[in-house]
Short mmCIF file of C-alpha atoms in Angstrom, two decimals:
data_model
loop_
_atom_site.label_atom_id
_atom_site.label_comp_id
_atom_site.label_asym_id
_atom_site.label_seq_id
_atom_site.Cartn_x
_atom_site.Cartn_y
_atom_site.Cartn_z
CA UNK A 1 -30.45 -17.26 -38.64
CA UNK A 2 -29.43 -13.43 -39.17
CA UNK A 3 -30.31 -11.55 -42.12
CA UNK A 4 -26.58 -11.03 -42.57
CA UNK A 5 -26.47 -14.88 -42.14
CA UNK A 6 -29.11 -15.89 -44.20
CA UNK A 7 -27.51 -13.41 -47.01
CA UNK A 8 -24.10 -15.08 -47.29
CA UNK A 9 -25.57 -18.26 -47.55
CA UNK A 10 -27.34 -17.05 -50.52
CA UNK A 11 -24.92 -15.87 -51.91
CA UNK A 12 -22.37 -18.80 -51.48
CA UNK A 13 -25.39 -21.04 -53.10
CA UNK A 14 -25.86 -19.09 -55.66
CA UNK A 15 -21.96 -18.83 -56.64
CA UNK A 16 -22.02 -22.54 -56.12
CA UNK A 17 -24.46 -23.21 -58.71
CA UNK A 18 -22.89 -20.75 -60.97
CA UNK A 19 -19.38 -22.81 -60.31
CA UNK A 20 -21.31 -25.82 -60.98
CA UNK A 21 -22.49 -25.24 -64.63
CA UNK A 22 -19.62 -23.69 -65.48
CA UNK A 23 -17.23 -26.50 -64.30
CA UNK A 24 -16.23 -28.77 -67.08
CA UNK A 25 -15.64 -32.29 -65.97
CA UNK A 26 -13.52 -33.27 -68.58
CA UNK A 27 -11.35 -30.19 -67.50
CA UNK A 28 -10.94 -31.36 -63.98
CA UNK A 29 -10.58 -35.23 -64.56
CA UNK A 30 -7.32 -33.51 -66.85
CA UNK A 31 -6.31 -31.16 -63.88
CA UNK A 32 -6.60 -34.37 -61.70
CA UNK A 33 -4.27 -36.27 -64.20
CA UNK A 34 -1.89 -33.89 -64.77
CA UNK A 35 -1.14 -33.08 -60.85
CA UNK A 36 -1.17 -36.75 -60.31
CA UNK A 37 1.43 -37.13 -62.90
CA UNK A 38 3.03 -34.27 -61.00
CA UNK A 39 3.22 -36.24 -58.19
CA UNK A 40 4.55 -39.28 -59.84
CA UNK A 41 7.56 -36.96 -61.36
CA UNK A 42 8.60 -35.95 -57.63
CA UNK A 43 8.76 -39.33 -56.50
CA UNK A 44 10.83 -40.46 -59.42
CA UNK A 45 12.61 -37.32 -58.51
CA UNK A 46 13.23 -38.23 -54.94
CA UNK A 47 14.13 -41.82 -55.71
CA UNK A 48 16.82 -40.07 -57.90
CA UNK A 49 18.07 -38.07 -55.23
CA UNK A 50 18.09 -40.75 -52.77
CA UNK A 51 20.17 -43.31 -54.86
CA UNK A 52 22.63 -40.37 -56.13
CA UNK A 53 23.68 -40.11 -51.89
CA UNK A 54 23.56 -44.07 -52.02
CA UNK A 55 25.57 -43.86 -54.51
CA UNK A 56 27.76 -41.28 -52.75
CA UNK A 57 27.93 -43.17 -49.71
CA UNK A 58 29.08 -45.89 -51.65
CA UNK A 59 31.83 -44.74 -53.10
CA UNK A 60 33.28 -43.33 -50.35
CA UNK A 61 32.85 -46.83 -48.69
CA UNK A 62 35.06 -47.43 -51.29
CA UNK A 63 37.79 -45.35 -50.55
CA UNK A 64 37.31 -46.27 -47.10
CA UNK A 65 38.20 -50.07 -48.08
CA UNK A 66 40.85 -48.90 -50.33
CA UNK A 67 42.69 -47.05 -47.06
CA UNK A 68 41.72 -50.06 -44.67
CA UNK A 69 44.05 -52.30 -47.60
CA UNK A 70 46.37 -49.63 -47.21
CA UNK A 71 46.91 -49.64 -43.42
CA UNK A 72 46.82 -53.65 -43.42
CA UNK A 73 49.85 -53.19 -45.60
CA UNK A 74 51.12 -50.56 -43.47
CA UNK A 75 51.10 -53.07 -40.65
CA UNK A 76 52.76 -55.76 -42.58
CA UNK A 77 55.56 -53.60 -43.42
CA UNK A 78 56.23 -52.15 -40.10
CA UNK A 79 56.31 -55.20 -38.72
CA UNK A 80 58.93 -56.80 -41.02
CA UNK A 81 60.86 -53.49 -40.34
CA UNK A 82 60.67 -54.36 -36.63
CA UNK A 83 58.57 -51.21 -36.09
CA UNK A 84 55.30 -51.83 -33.72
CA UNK A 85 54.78 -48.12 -33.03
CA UNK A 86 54.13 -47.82 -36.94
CA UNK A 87 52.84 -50.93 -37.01
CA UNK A 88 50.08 -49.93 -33.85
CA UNK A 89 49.47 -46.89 -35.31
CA UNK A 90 48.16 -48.07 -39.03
CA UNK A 91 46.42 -50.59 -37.25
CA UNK A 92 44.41 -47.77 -35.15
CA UNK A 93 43.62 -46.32 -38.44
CA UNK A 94 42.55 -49.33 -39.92
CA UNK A 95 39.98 -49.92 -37.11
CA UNK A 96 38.59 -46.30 -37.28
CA UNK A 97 38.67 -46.79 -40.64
CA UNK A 98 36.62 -50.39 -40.35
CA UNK A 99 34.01 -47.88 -38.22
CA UNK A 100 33.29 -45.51 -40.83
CA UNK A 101 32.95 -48.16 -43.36
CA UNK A 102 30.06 -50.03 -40.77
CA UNK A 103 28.59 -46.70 -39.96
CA UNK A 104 28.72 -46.32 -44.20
CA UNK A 105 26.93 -49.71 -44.64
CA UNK A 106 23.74 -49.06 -42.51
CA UNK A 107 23.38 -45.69 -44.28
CA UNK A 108 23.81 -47.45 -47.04
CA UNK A 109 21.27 -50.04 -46.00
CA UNK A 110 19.10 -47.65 -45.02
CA UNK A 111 18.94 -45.93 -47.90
CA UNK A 112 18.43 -48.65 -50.22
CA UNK A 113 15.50 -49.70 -48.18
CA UNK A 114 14.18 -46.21 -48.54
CA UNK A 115 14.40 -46.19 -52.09
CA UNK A 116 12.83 -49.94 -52.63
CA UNK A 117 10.03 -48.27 -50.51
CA UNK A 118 9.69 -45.37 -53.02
CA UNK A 119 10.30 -47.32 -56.17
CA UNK A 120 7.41 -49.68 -54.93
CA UNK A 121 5.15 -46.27 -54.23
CA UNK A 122 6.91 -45.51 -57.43
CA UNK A 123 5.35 -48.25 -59.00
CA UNK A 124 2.18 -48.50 -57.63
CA UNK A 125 1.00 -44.57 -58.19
CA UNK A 126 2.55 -45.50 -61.60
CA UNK A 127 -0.42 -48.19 -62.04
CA UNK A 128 -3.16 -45.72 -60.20
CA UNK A 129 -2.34 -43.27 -62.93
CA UNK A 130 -2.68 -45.69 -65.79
CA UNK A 131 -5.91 -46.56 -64.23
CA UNK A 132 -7.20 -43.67 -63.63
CA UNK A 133 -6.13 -42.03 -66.79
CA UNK A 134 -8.17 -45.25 -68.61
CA UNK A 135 -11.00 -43.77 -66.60
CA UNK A 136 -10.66 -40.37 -67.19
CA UNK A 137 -11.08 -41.29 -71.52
CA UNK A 138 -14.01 -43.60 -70.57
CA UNK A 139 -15.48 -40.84 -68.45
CA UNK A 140 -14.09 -37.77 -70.95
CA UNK A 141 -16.19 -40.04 -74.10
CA UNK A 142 -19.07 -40.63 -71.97
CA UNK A 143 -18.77 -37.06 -71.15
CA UNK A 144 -18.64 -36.06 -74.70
CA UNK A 145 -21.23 -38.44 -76.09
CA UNK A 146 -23.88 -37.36 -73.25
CA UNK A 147 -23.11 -33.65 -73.98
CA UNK A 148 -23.61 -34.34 -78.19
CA UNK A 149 -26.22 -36.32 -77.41
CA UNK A 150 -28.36 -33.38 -75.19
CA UNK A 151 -27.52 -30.72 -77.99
CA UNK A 152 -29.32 -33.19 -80.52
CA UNK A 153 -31.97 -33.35 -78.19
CA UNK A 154 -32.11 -29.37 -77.68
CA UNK A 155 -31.73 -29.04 -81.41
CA UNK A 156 -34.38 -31.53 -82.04
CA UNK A 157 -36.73 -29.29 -79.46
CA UNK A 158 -36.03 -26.50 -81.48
CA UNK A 159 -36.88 -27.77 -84.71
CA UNK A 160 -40.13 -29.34 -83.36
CA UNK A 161 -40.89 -25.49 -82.22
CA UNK A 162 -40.55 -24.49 -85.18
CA UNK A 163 -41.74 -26.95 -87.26
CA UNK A 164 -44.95 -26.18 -85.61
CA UNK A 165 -44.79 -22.98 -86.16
CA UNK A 166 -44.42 -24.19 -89.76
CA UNK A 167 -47.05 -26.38 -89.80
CA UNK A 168 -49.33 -23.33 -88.31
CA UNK A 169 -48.03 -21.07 -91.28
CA UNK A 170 -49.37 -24.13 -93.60
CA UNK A 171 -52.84 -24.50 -92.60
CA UNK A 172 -53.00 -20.73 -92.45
CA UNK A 173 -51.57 -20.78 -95.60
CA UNK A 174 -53.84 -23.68 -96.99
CA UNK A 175 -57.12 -21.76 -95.21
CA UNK A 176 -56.33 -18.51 -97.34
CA UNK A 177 -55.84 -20.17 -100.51
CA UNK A 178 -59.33 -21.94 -100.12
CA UNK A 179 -61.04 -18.47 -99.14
CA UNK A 180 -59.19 -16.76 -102.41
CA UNK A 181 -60.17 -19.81 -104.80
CA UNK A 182 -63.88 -19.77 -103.04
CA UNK A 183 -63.69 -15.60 -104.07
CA UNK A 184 -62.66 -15.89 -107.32
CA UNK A 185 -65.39 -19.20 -108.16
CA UNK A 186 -68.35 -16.55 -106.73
CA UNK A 187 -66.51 -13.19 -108.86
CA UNK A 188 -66.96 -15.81 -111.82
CA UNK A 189 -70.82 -16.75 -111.03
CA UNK A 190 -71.75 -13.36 -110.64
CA UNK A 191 -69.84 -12.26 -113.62
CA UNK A 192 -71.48 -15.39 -115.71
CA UNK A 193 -75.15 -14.12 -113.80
CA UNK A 194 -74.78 -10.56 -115.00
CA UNK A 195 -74.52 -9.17 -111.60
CA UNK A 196 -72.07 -6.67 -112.25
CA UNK A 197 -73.35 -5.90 -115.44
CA UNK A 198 -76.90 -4.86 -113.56
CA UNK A 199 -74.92 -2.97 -111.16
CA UNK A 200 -72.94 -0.73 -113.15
CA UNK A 201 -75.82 -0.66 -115.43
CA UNK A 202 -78.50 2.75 -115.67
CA UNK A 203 -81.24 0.57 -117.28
CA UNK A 204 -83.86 -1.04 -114.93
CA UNK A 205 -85.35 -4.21 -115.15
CA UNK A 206 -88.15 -3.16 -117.72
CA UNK A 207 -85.52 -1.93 -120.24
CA UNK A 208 -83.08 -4.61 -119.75
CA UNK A 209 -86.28 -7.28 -120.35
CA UNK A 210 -87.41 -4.97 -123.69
CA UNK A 211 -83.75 -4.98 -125.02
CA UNK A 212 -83.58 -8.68 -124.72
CA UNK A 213 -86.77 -9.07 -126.45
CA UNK A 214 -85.72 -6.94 -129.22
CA UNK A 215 -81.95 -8.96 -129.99
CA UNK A 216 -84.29 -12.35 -129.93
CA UNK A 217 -86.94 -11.04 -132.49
CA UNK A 218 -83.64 -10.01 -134.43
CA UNK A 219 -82.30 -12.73 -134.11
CA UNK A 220 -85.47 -15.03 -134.75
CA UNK A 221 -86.03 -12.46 -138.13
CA UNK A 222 -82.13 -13.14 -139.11
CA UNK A 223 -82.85 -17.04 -138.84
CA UNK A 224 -86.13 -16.64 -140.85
CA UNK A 225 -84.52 -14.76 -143.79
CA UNK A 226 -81.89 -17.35 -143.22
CA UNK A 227 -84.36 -20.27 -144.00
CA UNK A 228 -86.16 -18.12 -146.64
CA UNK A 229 -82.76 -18.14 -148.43
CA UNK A 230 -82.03 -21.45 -148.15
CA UNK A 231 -85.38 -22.50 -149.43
CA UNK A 232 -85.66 -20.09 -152.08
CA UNK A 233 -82.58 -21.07 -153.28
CA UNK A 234 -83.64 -25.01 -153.96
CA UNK A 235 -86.87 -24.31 -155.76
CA UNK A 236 -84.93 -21.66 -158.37
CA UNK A 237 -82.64 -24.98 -159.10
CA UNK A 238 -86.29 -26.45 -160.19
CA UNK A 239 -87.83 -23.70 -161.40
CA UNK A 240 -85.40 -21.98 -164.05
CA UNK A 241 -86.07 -23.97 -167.34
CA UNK A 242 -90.30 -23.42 -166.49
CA UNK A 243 -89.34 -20.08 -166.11
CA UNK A 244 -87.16 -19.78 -169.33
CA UNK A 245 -89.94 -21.40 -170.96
CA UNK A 246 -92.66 -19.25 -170.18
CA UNK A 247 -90.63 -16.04 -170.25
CA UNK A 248 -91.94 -15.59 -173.85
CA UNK A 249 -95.70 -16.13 -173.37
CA UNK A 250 -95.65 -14.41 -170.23
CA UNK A 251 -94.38 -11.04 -172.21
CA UNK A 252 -96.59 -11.41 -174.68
CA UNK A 253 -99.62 -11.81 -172.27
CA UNK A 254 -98.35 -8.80 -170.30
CA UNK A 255 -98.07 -7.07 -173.92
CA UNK A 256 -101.73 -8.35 -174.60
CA UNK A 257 -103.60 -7.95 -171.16
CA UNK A 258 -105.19 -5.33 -170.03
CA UNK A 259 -104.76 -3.71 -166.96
CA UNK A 260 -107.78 -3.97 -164.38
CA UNK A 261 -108.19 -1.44 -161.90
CA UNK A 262 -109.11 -3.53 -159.40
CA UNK A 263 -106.34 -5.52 -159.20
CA UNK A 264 -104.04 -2.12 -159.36
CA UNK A 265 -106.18 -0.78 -156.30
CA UNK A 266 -105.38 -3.88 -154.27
CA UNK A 267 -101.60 -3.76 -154.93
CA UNK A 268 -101.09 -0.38 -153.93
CA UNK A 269 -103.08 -1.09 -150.41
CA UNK A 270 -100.21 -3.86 -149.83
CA UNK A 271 -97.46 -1.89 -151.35
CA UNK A 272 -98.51 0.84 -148.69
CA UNK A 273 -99.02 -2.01 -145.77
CA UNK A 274 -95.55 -3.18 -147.02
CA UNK A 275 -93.98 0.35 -146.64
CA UNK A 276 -95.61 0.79 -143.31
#
């Protein structure tokens, strides 16, 4: 095979295949029908046509009948008038008359067998196009139900595609979520560990360990004086009518007493520890 060959048969593939997914069969099973029914017109056409010269042919049998009456009478008449020229002479036109009229009936036969021919073709193309136009709906819905049925199936492909897409977007979705919620738990630990509070902090480990000590020995002096105040508070409920009591001798033995030095000396040492 040539190249120039081998080319064209390329090419006539190729326009084949194109011609085959364009072509529509519902399209041509309707072309089919309608030059059938084409068909079927120009036979009931011709069948027309062909009785219309029966017809024709009849009627001018007719007339043909009509003058064969005519020259029997013609006959009669020159015979009672003693005439057998006249007499001969309507009787050769009856006879030539009685020709026509046989040639008239076996055109006329033949014709009418003609047309019970054609009205039988008539009939019987009539029933293939029933048939086959009962076909072409069976074939047009199978056509149609195949052809809905594939795009479901192509749209169905499609959605799978992209519902897996989807479902890819999800767990990548789902995977980020768990890395930000995993984040923010460890932002809160370090936050509740003092991490970034040591980072951003200029103290170092001594001073941050001295400054804790310091708040808890406030704190432990703030719950002593606490306690102290509680306690000090239920014994002056006990204490206030001894007190009232010996308000009076206590005065006068401050008014009588007399101071000892050595007692002075030792309360100024703790007055001075006190202040220190």
């Amino acid at each position: 095979m040539g190249i120039l060959s081998r080319a064209s048969y390329v090419v006539r593939s190729k326009l084949n295949s194109l011609l085959n997914r364009a072509e529509d069969p519902t399209e041509t099973l309707e072309y089919s029908y309608e030059q059938m029914r084409d068909e079927l017109q120009e036979v009931k056409q011709g069948i027309a046509d062909l009785t219309t010269q029966k017809k024709r042919l009849e009627m001018q049998k007719r007339r043909l009948e009509e003058n064969v009456e005519k020259h029997n009478e013609q006959a009669r008449e020159a015979v009672r008038q003693d005439r057998e020229d006249l007499a001969r002479q309507a009787l050769e036109k009856k006879q030539a008359k009685m020709s026509q009229i046989e040639d008239l009936e076996a055109q006329v036969s033949e014709l009418q067998s003609t047309q019970d021919d054609l009205v039988e073709q008539k009939n019987e193309l009539q029933n293939r196009i029933e048939e086959f136009r009962t076909k072409k709906e069976t074939m047009k819905a199978r056509y149609e139900a195949a052809e809905a049925s594939s795009r479901v199936s192509e749209a169905m492909t499609g959605v799978g595609d992209e519902m897996n897409d989807v479902s890819r977007a999800i767990d990548r979705a789902e995977q980020e979520t768990d890395e930000m919620e995993a984040r923010s738990e460890a932002m809160d630990e370090l936050a509740d560990t003092g991490a970034f509070d040591e980072a951003i902090s200029d103290k170092d480990k001594i001073d941050r360990e001295l400054s804790s000590g310091r708040t808890d020995a406030a704190v432990d002096s703030e719950l002593a004086t606490l306690k102290s105040d509680v306690d000090g508070g239920t014994e002056e409920t006990s204490s206030t009518t001894a007190e009232s009591e010996g308000e009076n001798k206590t005065n006068s033995e401050s008014e009588t007493s007399v101071s000892d030095p050595a007692v002075e000396t030792e309360l100024e040492e703790l007055r001075d520890d006190e202040n220190n």
